[in-house]
């Protein structure tokens, strides 16, 4: 009998992938499914980025690269940060990783152990809690509230810090809610953190280019007072429609950067070389495709929010960032996960139940509007019919 170590009993999952598989299986049986489940842009990677990847292969970039990434990409990341956030970052502090997820994996491994507490947003990206539990640390959910526009509250976050807290995870613009935390709240958080110098901060800014209604994305990199304990997470997946390329990057305080390098050496060695060269084209090249994609998401966001607010017993605050809507469905009489399952099986609409993002996700669904306007309209139509005709199960 094979015996895997007990920590694997605690590792979680990301249900969006299970829903994607189930939606694909239903589609393979000939069912017509509209997929608003998975969080990835429905656009192709911009052509000049694809060409740069192909050219890299033709030019012979077939071997290992440095574990921390090729120098020109690390320099391009530093330039991108300067351009977008007005902050100087040394390329030496940058680490190239296979996707945004890997930065959180590394950070949580560095600070998670039995006895430690790690604060994370709830509802939030499910991998935070999963990895915290895997390490044996205590997950401490920071409630993300609808009546606060799904921004995190500095006061509520700071009140949860104890002498055991080792890491605080923040995410804005946020998955699954689309919430964006305003500058005043980030200022208050950073100010409050001065009293807790032993708490590291992981700022997941993977949706940083996607904000709407003039809402500014505030990077935690812009606060010099926490730079010596800040881990900045970003990557190409969402901004450049590159989820399948597996390319992310992070900025680490000096002592942690070497620990991250060692984790890379002990696991993936380096990111696929062609993807790294494509990443340089993404960051240094024209940003028109990004602007066009964000403009399209903005239009669809309006369609989704208007449509959801027109459904019986459903209400939806207007998300200010990312490409998710997080409607409140508590008044439908359904439990959120049961509703998500029934919508997929009976109405052919794939969405994710809020509880897949944490205990505070009950009563909500997550819809990704990274889909065409026609598909969004079809999904809303099906949801309207379903909620009007079907008694809660
Ligand atoms: C908040 C958040 N962080 C990180 C990631 C991971 O991105 P990647 O696909 O680059 O690993 C995602 C992906 O859905 C996300 O929603």
Short mmCIF file of C-alpha atoms and ligand atoms in Angstrom, two decimals:
data_model
loop_
_atom_site.label_atom_id
_atom_site.label_comp_id
_atom_site.label_asym_id
_atom_site.label_seq_id
_atom_site.Cartn_x
_atom_site.Cartn_y
_atom_site.Cartn_z
CA UNK A 1 0.00 0.00 0.00
CA UNK A 2 1.45 3.36 -1.03
CA UNK A 3 1.42 5.97 1.68
CA UNK A 4 1.55 9.59 0.61
CA UNK A 5 2.40 12.02 3.42
CA UNK A 6 -0.61 13.32 5.37
CA UNK A 7 -0.25 16.90 4.11
CA UNK A 8 -1.75 15.67 0.85
CA UNK A 9 -5.01 15.07 2.71
CA UNK A 10 -5.11 18.82 3.22
CA UNK A 11 -4.20 20.11 -0.22
CA UNK A 12 -7.18 21.59 -2.04
CA UNK A 13 -8.20 22.08 -5.64
CA UNK A 14 -9.43 24.68 -8.06
CA UNK A 15 -12.99 23.84 -9.00
CA UNK A 16 -12.87 26.05 -12.10
CA UNK A 17 -10.79 23.31 -13.76
CA UNK A 18 -13.33 20.62 -12.75
CA UNK A 19 -16.17 22.74 -14.16
CA UNK A 20 -14.16 23.27 -17.36
CA UNK A 21 -13.73 19.50 -17.70
CA UNK A 22 -17.43 18.84 -16.99
CA UNK A 23 -18.49 21.53 -19.48
CA UNK A 24 -16.17 20.00 -22.10
CA UNK A 25 -17.57 16.52 -21.39
CA UNK A 26 -21.14 17.77 -21.82
CA UNK A 27 -20.15 19.56 -25.04
CA UNK A 28 -18.55 16.32 -26.30
CA UNK A 29 -21.94 14.62 -25.79
CA UNK A 30 -23.44 17.20 -28.11
CA UNK A 31 -24.82 19.51 -25.41
CA UNK A 32 -24.65 23.23 -26.03
CA UNK A 33 -22.81 24.74 -23.06
CA UNK A 34 -21.96 28.41 -22.56
CA UNK A 35 -18.85 28.52 -20.43
CA UNK A 36 -18.63 31.44 -18.02
CA UNK A 37 -16.68 29.25 -15.62
CA UNK A 38 -12.99 29.44 -16.39
CA UNK A 39 -11.00 32.60 -15.77
CA UNK A 40 -9.09 33.11 -18.95
CA UNK A 41 -9.32 35.68 -21.74
CA UNK A 42 -11.18 34.41 -24.80
CA UNK A 43 -8.75 36.32 -27.03
CA UNK A 44 -5.73 34.74 -28.69
CA UNK A 45 -2.26 35.84 -27.60
CA UNK A 46 -1.41 38.94 -29.69
CA UNK A 47 0.32 37.99 -32.95
CA UNK A 48 3.61 39.82 -32.32
CA UNK A 49 4.04 37.87 -29.08
CA UNK A 50 3.37 34.54 -30.79
CA UNK A 51 5.89 35.49 -33.49
CA UNK A 52 8.52 36.27 -30.85
CA UNK A 53 8.00 32.82 -29.35
CA UNK A 54 8.33 31.14 -32.74
CA UNK A 55 11.41 33.21 -33.57
CA UNK A 56 13.01 32.20 -30.27
CA UNK A 57 12.59 28.54 -31.20
CA UNK A 58 13.97 29.19 -34.70
CA UNK A 59 16.88 31.12 -33.22
CA UNK A 60 17.86 28.12 -31.16
CA UNK A 61 16.65 29.05 -27.68
CA UNK A 62 16.20 25.41 -26.77
CA UNK A 63 18.24 24.99 -23.63
CA UNK A 64 18.02 25.76 -19.93
CA UNK A 65 18.03 29.39 -18.93
CA UNK A 66 19.12 30.82 -15.56
CA UNK A 67 16.67 29.60 -12.89
CA UNK A 68 15.58 33.17 -12.15
CA UNK A 69 14.89 33.92 -15.83
CA UNK A 70 16.82 35.42 -18.74
CA UNK A 71 18.32 38.86 -17.97
CA UNK A 72 16.51 40.72 -20.81
CA UNK A 73 13.12 39.54 -19.52
CA UNK A 74 13.97 40.50 -15.95
CA UNK A 75 14.97 43.92 -17.28
CA UNK A 76 11.72 44.16 -19.27
CA UNK A 77 9.74 43.36 -16.11
CA UNK A 78 11.58 46.13 -14.24
CA UNK A 79 10.80 48.56 -17.09
CA UNK A 80 7.13 47.51 -17.09
CA UNK A 81 6.89 48.14 -13.36
CA UNK A 82 8.49 51.54 -13.78
CA UNK A 83 6.16 52.43 -16.64
CA UNK A 84 2.99 51.31 -14.86
CA UNK A 85 3.70 52.05 -11.22
CA UNK A 86 6.46 54.68 -11.39
CA UNK A 87 8.66 52.55 -9.15
CA UNK A 88 12.31 51.59 -9.56
CA UNK A 89 12.89 47.86 -9.19
CA UNK A 90 16.25 46.20 -9.74
CA UNK A 91 16.13 43.39 -12.33
CA UNK A 92 18.08 41.40 -9.70
CA UNK A 93 14.93 41.38 -7.54
CA UNK A 94 12.83 39.91 -10.36
CA UNK A 95 12.17 36.19 -10.64
CA UNK A 96 10.59 34.57 -13.71
CA UNK A 97 8.24 31.70 -12.89
CA UNK A 98 5.90 29.35 -14.80
CA UNK A 99 2.67 31.29 -14.09
CA UNK A 100 1.37 33.55 -11.36
CA UNK A 101 0.42 30.56 -9.24
CA UNK A 102 4.03 29.58 -8.73
CA UNK A 103 4.83 32.81 -6.88
CA UNK A 104 2.07 32.14 -4.35
CA UNK A 105 3.18 28.52 -4.05
CA UNK A 106 6.72 29.66 -3.21
CA UNK A 107 5.68 32.46 -0.85
CA UNK A 108 3.30 30.24 1.11
CA UNK A 109 5.93 27.48 1.34
CA UNK A 110 8.39 30.04 2.74
CA UNK A 111 6.09 31.26 5.51
CA UNK A 112 3.70 28.37 6.15
CA UNK A 113 4.38 25.90 8.97
CA UNK A 114 2.40 24.54 11.92
CA UNK A 115 1.93 27.34 14.43
CA UNK A 116 2.08 30.10 11.83
CA UNK A 117 -1.00 32.03 10.74
CA UNK A 118 -1.48 33.28 7.21
CA UNK A 119 -4.18 35.82 6.33
CA UNK A 120 -5.85 35.53 2.95
CA UNK A 121 -8.92 37.03 1.24
CA UNK A 122 -12.21 35.11 1.48
CA UNK A 123 -13.84 34.86 -1.01
CA UNK A 124 -10.52 34.61 -2.80
CA UNK A 125 -8.44 32.57 -5.22
CA UNK A 126 -8.78 29.01 -3.85
CA UNK A 127 -5.10 28.15 -4.10
CA UNK A 128 -4.23 30.53 -1.23
CA UNK A 129 -6.13 28.48 1.33
CA UNK A 130 -5.20 25.17 -0.24
CA UNK A 131 -1.49 25.87 -0.03
CA UNK A 132 -1.71 27.36 3.47
CA UNK A 133 -3.38 24.16 4.69
CA UNK A 134 -0.84 22.04 2.84
CA UNK A 135 1.98 23.63 4.84
CA UNK A 136 0.18 23.02 8.15
CA UNK A 137 -0.15 26.74 8.86
CA UNK A 138 -3.46 28.10 10.12
CA UNK A 139 -5.50 29.82 7.39
CA UNK A 140 -7.09 33.02 8.67
CA UNK A 141 -9.73 34.28 6.23
CA UNK A 142 -10.10 38.03 5.80
CA UNK A 143 -13.77 38.57 4.86
CA UNK A 144 -14.28 40.42 1.59
CA UNK A 145 -17.67 42.08 1.77
CA UNK A 146 -20.24 42.99 -0.83
CA UNK A 147 -21.29 46.08 1.13
CA UNK A 148 -17.70 47.28 0.84
CA UNK A 149 -17.78 46.87 -2.95
CA UNK A 150 -15.66 43.72 -2.48
CA UNK A 151 -12.62 45.80 -1.57
CA UNK A 152 -10.64 44.57 1.42
CA UNK A 153 -10.95 46.55 4.60
CA UNK A 154 -7.65 47.67 6.13
CA UNK A 155 -9.15 47.86 9.62
CA UNK A 156 -10.65 44.38 9.46
CA UNK A 157 -7.41 42.96 8.04
CA UNK A 158 -5.16 44.60 10.63
CA UNK A 159 -7.43 43.44 13.48
CA UNK A 160 -6.78 39.82 12.49
CA UNK A 161 -2.98 40.07 12.81
CA UNK A 162 -1.54 38.28 15.85
CA UNK A 163 2.01 37.54 16.99
CA UNK A 164 1.75 34.29 14.99
CA UNK A 165 0.94 36.00 11.69
CA UNK A 166 3.73 35.42 9.17
CA UNK A 167 2.17 36.35 5.86
CA UNK A 168 -0.70 38.52 4.62
CA UNK A 169 -2.04 37.85 1.13
CA UNK A 170 -3.87 40.65 -0.68
CA UNK A 171 -5.37 40.62 -4.16
CA UNK A 172 -6.64 43.63 -6.09
CA UNK A 173 -8.20 43.67 -8.65
CA UNK A 174 -9.69 40.53 -7.20
CA UNK A 175 -10.74 37.10 -8.26
CA UNK A 176 -13.59 36.06 -7.82
CA UNK A 177 -15.35 39.35 -7.03
CA UNK A 178 -13.85 41.90 -9.44
CA UNK A 179 -13.34 44.15 -6.39
CA UNK A 180 -10.69 46.87 -6.53
CA UNK A 181 -9.26 48.27 -3.33
CA UNK A 182 -9.09 52.08 -3.33
CA UNK A 183 -5.89 53.93 -2.53
CA UNK A 184 -7.10 55.25 0.83
CA UNK A 185 -7.65 51.69 2.04
CA UNK A 186 -4.21 50.56 0.79
CA UNK A 187 -2.64 53.59 2.49
CA UNK A 188 -4.36 52.64 5.76
CA UNK A 189 -3.21 49.04 5.46
CA UNK A 190 0.42 49.99 4.87
CA UNK A 191 0.29 52.47 7.73
CA UNK A 192 -1.10 49.82 10.07
CA UNK A 193 1.52 47.28 8.99
CA UNK A 194 4.23 49.49 10.50
CA UNK A 195 3.22 48.02 13.87
CA UNK A 196 3.79 44.48 12.56
CA UNK A 197 7.28 44.41 11.03
CA UNK A 198 7.43 40.60 11.11
CA UNK A 199 4.53 40.15 8.71
CA UNK A 200 5.44 39.58 5.06
CA UNK A 201 2.99 40.66 2.36
CA UNK A 202 2.14 38.84 -0.86
CA UNK A 203 0.38 41.20 -3.26
CA UNK A 204 -1.32 39.34 -6.09
CA UNK A 205 -1.62 41.92 -8.86
CA UNK A 206 -2.18 39.57 -11.79
CA UNK A 207 -5.25 41.61 -12.88
CA UNK A 208 -3.47 44.95 -12.41
CA UNK A 209 -4.04 46.11 -16.00
CA UNK A 210 -7.79 45.46 -15.81
CA UNK A 211 -9.69 48.22 -14.07
CA UNK A 212 -12.75 50.15 -15.22
CA UNK A 213 -14.73 53.34 -14.62
CA UNK A 214 -11.49 55.28 -14.14
CA UNK A 215 -10.59 53.20 -11.07
CA UNK A 216 -6.80 53.22 -10.60
CA UNK A 217 -4.91 50.09 -9.70
CA UNK A 218 -2.70 50.83 -6.71
CA UNK A 219 0.38 48.62 -6.56
CA UNK A 220 1.84 47.79 -3.17
CA UNK A 221 5.23 48.24 -4.84
CA UNK A 222 4.56 51.97 -4.59
CA UNK A 223 5.04 51.86 -0.79
CA UNK A 224 8.77 51.99 0.06
CA UNK A 225 8.03 51.38 3.75
CA UNK A 226 7.09 47.73 3.05
CA UNK A 227 9.40 46.95 0.15
CA UNK A 228 11.71 44.90 2.39
CA UNK A 229 8.87 42.45 3.07
CA UNK A 230 6.76 42.67 -0.07
CA UNK A 231 6.39 39.88 -2.63
CA UNK A 232 4.81 41.22 -5.81
CA UNK A 233 3.01 38.68 -8.02
CA UNK A 234 2.26 39.36 -11.68
CA UNK A 235 2.45 37.57 -15.00
CA UNK A 236 1.44 37.33 -18.62
CA UNK A 237 -1.56 34.99 -18.29
CA UNK A 238 -4.37 37.51 -18.04
CA UNK A 239 -2.91 40.76 -19.41
CA UNK A 240 -1.55 39.20 -22.60
CA UNK A 241 -4.00 36.29 -22.94
CA UNK A 242 -1.19 33.80 -22.33
CA UNK A 243 -2.64 31.35 -19.78
CA UNK A 244 -1.28 28.32 -21.64
CA UNK A 245 2.25 29.66 -22.05
CA UNK A 246 2.86 29.47 -18.30
CA UNK A 247 4.73 32.69 -17.76
CA UNK A 248 4.70 34.79 -14.62
CA UNK A 249 7.09 36.98 -12.68
CA UNK A 250 7.55 38.29 -9.20
CA UNK A 251 9.62 40.80 -7.25
CA UNK A 252 11.15 39.59 -3.98
CA UNK A 253 12.99 41.20 -1.10
CA UNK A 254 16.68 40.29 -1.34
CA UNK A 255 16.87 37.42 1.22
CA UNK A 256 13.73 35.78 -0.15
CA UNK A 257 14.84 36.03 -3.78
CA UNK A 258 17.56 33.47 -3.22
CA UNK A 259 15.13 31.15 -1.44
CA UNK A 260 12.80 31.45 -4.45
CA UNK A 261 15.72 30.69 -6.78
CA UNK A 262 16.46 27.53 -4.81
CA UNK A 263 12.82 26.44 -5.03
CA UNK A 264 13.06 26.92 -8.81
CA UNK A 265 16.29 24.91 -9.01
CA UNK A 266 14.67 22.16 -6.96
CA UNK A 267 11.53 21.96 -9.06
CA UNK A 268 11.12 23.43 -12.56
CA UNK A 269 14.75 24.58 -13.18
CA UNK A 270 13.61 27.48 -15.37
CA UNK A 271 10.67 28.68 -17.43
CA UNK A 272 10.48 27.44 -21.03
CA UNK A 273 12.95 29.61 -22.96
CA UNK A 274 10.68 30.51 -25.90
CA UNK A 275 7.94 31.69 -23.53
CA UNK A 276 10.45 34.00 -21.85
CA UNK A 277 11.43 35.59 -25.19
CA UNK A 278 7.74 35.97 -26.00
CA UNK A 279 7.35 37.69 -22.63
CA UNK A 280 9.87 40.35 -23.64
CA UNK A 281 7.82 41.06 -26.79
CA UNK A 282 4.70 41.26 -24.62
CA UNK A 283 6.13 43.75 -22.15
CA UNK A 284 8.21 45.87 -24.53
CA UNK A 285 5.91 45.72 -27.57
CA UNK A 286 2.78 47.73 -28.39
CA UNK A 287 0.08 47.58 -25.73
CA UNK A 288 -2.82 48.22 -28.12
CA UNK A 289 -4.07 44.65 -27.94
CA UNK A 290 -4.21 44.89 -24.16
CA UNK A 291 -6.18 48.13 -24.37
CA UNK A 292 -8.58 46.59 -26.92
CA UNK A 293 -9.11 43.51 -24.76
CA UNK A 294 -9.77 45.58 -21.63
CA UNK A 295 -12.22 47.79 -23.60
CA UNK A 296 -14.06 44.65 -24.75
CA UNK A 297 -14.20 43.32 -21.18
CA UNK A 298 -15.56 46.67 -20.05
CA UNK A 299 -18.45 46.47 -22.55
CA UNK A 300 -19.24 42.90 -21.58
CA UNK A 301 -19.07 43.84 -17.91
CA UNK A 302 -21.93 46.26 -18.47
CA UNK A 303 -23.96 43.59 -20.28
CA UNK A 304 -23.38 41.06 -17.53
CA UNK A 305 -24.17 43.38 -14.64
CA UNK A 306 -27.29 44.75 -16.29
CA UNK A 307 -28.43 41.25 -17.24
CA UNK A 308 -27.80 39.81 -13.79
CA UNK A 309 -29.65 42.63 -12.06
CA UNK A 310 -32.62 41.83 -14.30
CA UNK A 311 -32.82 38.20 -13.13
CA UNK A 312 -35.40 37.25 -10.50
CA UNK A 313 -33.99 37.53 -6.96
CA UNK A 314 -30.45 38.23 -8.17
CA UNK A 315 -28.44 41.39 -7.55
CA UNK A 316 -24.94 42.23 -8.67
CA UNK A 317 -22.64 45.06 -7.64
CA UNK A 318 -20.67 46.52 -10.52
CA UNK A 319 -17.16 45.02 -10.50
CA UNK A 320 -14.39 47.57 -10.94
CA UNK A 321 -11.68 45.21 -12.15
CA UNK A 322 -10.58 41.80 -13.52
CA UNK A 323 -13.20 40.00 -15.67
CA UNK A 324 -15.53 38.51 -13.09
CA UNK A 325 -18.98 39.35 -11.77
CA UNK A 326 -20.02 38.01 -8.37
CA UNK A 327 -23.82 38.20 -8.18
CA UNK A 328 -25.69 37.67 -4.94
CA UNK A 329 -28.11 34.76 -5.43
CA UNK A 330 -29.08 34.18 -1.79
CA UNK A 331 -32.67 35.34 -2.38
CA UNK A 332 -33.25 32.70 -5.07
CA UNK A 333 -33.59 30.08 -2.34
CA UNK A 334 -30.74 28.03 -3.83
CA UNK A 335 -27.47 27.14 -2.16
CA UNK A 336 -24.85 28.60 -4.46
CA UNK A 337 -23.04 25.37 -5.37
CA UNK A 338 -26.29 23.49 -6.02
CA UNK A 339 -27.39 26.35 -8.26
CA UNK A 340 -24.09 26.29 -10.18
CA UNK A 341 -24.39 22.52 -10.71
CA UNK A 342 -28.03 22.73 -11.81
CA UNK A 343 -27.27 25.61 -14.18
CA UNK A 344 -24.60 23.52 -15.88
CA UNK A 345 -26.53 20.25 -15.98
CA UNK A 346 -29.99 21.59 -16.75
CA UNK A 347 -29.49 24.97 -18.41
CA UNK A 348 -26.12 24.53 -20.13
CA UNK A 349 -24.42 27.46 -18.40
CA UNK A 350 -21.09 26.91 -16.65
CA UNK A 351 -20.49 29.21 -13.66
CA UNK A 352 -18.71 28.64 -10.35
CA UNK A 353 -20.41 28.51 -6.94
CA UNK A 354 -19.14 31.17 -4.53
CA UNK A 355 -18.23 28.61 -1.81
CA UNK A 356 -15.45 27.34 -4.10
CA UNK A 357 -13.73 30.61 -3.16
CA UNK A 358 -14.23 30.33 0.60
CA UNK A 359 -16.82 30.25 3.34
CA UNK A 360 -17.76 33.87 2.72
CA UNK A 361 -18.65 32.96 -0.88
CA UNK A 362 -21.95 31.29 0.09
CA UNK A 363 -24.87 33.06 -1.54
CA UNK A 364 -22.87 34.08 -4.63
CA UNK A 365 -21.90 32.81 -8.06
CA UNK A 366 -18.83 33.74 -10.07
CA UNK A 367 -19.31 34.49 -13.75
CA UNK A 368 -16.32 35.12 -15.96
CA UNK A 369 -17.29 37.57 -18.68
CA UNK A 370 -14.23 36.71 -20.76
CA UNK A 371 -16.65 35.44 -23.40
CA UNK A 372 -18.42 36.93 -26.42
CA UNK A 373 -21.36 39.33 -26.03
CA UNK A 374 -23.58 36.77 -27.81
CA UNK A 375 -22.60 34.00 -25.43
CA UNK A 376 -23.13 36.25 -22.44
CA UNK A 377 -26.61 37.13 -23.72
CA UNK A 378 -27.39 33.44 -24.30
CA UNK A 379 -26.18 32.54 -20.79
CA UNK A 380 -28.27 35.27 -19.17
CA UNK A 381 -31.31 34.19 -21.16
CA UNK A 382 -30.90 30.62 -20.02
CA UNK A 383 -30.40 31.71 -16.43
CA UNK A 384 -33.55 33.84 -16.57
CA UNK A 385 -35.60 30.95 -17.88
CA UNK A 386 -34.11 28.55 -15.37
CA UNK A 387 -34.69 30.79 -12.36
CA UNK A 388 -38.25 31.57 -13.45
CA UNK A 389 -39.27 28.00 -14.12
CA UNK A 390 -37.29 25.79 -11.78
CA UNK A 391 -38.05 25.55 -8.05
CA UNK A 392 -34.95 25.72 -5.83
CA UNK A 393 -33.35 22.29 -5.36
C1 LIG B 1 -5.97 35.99 -8.36
C2 LIG B 1 -5.17 35.10 -9.23
N1 LIG B 1 -3.87 34.96 -9.01
C3 LIG B 1 -3.12 34.15 -9.75
C4 LIG B 1 -3.65 33.41 -10.77
C5 LIG B 1 -2.77 32.44 -11.50
O1 LIG B 1 -2.43 32.77 -12.74
P1 LIG B 1 -1.54 31.81 -13.64
O2 LIG B 1 -2.46 31.14 -14.61
O3 LIG B 1 -0.57 32.73 -14.31
O4 LIG B 1 -0.84 30.82 -12.77
C6 LIG B 1 -5.00 33.52 -11.06
C7 LIG B 1 -5.60 32.71 -12.14
O5 LIG B 1 -6.78 32.52 -12.25
C8 LIG B 1 -5.78 34.38 -10.27
O6 LIG B 1 -7.10 34.52 -10.49
#
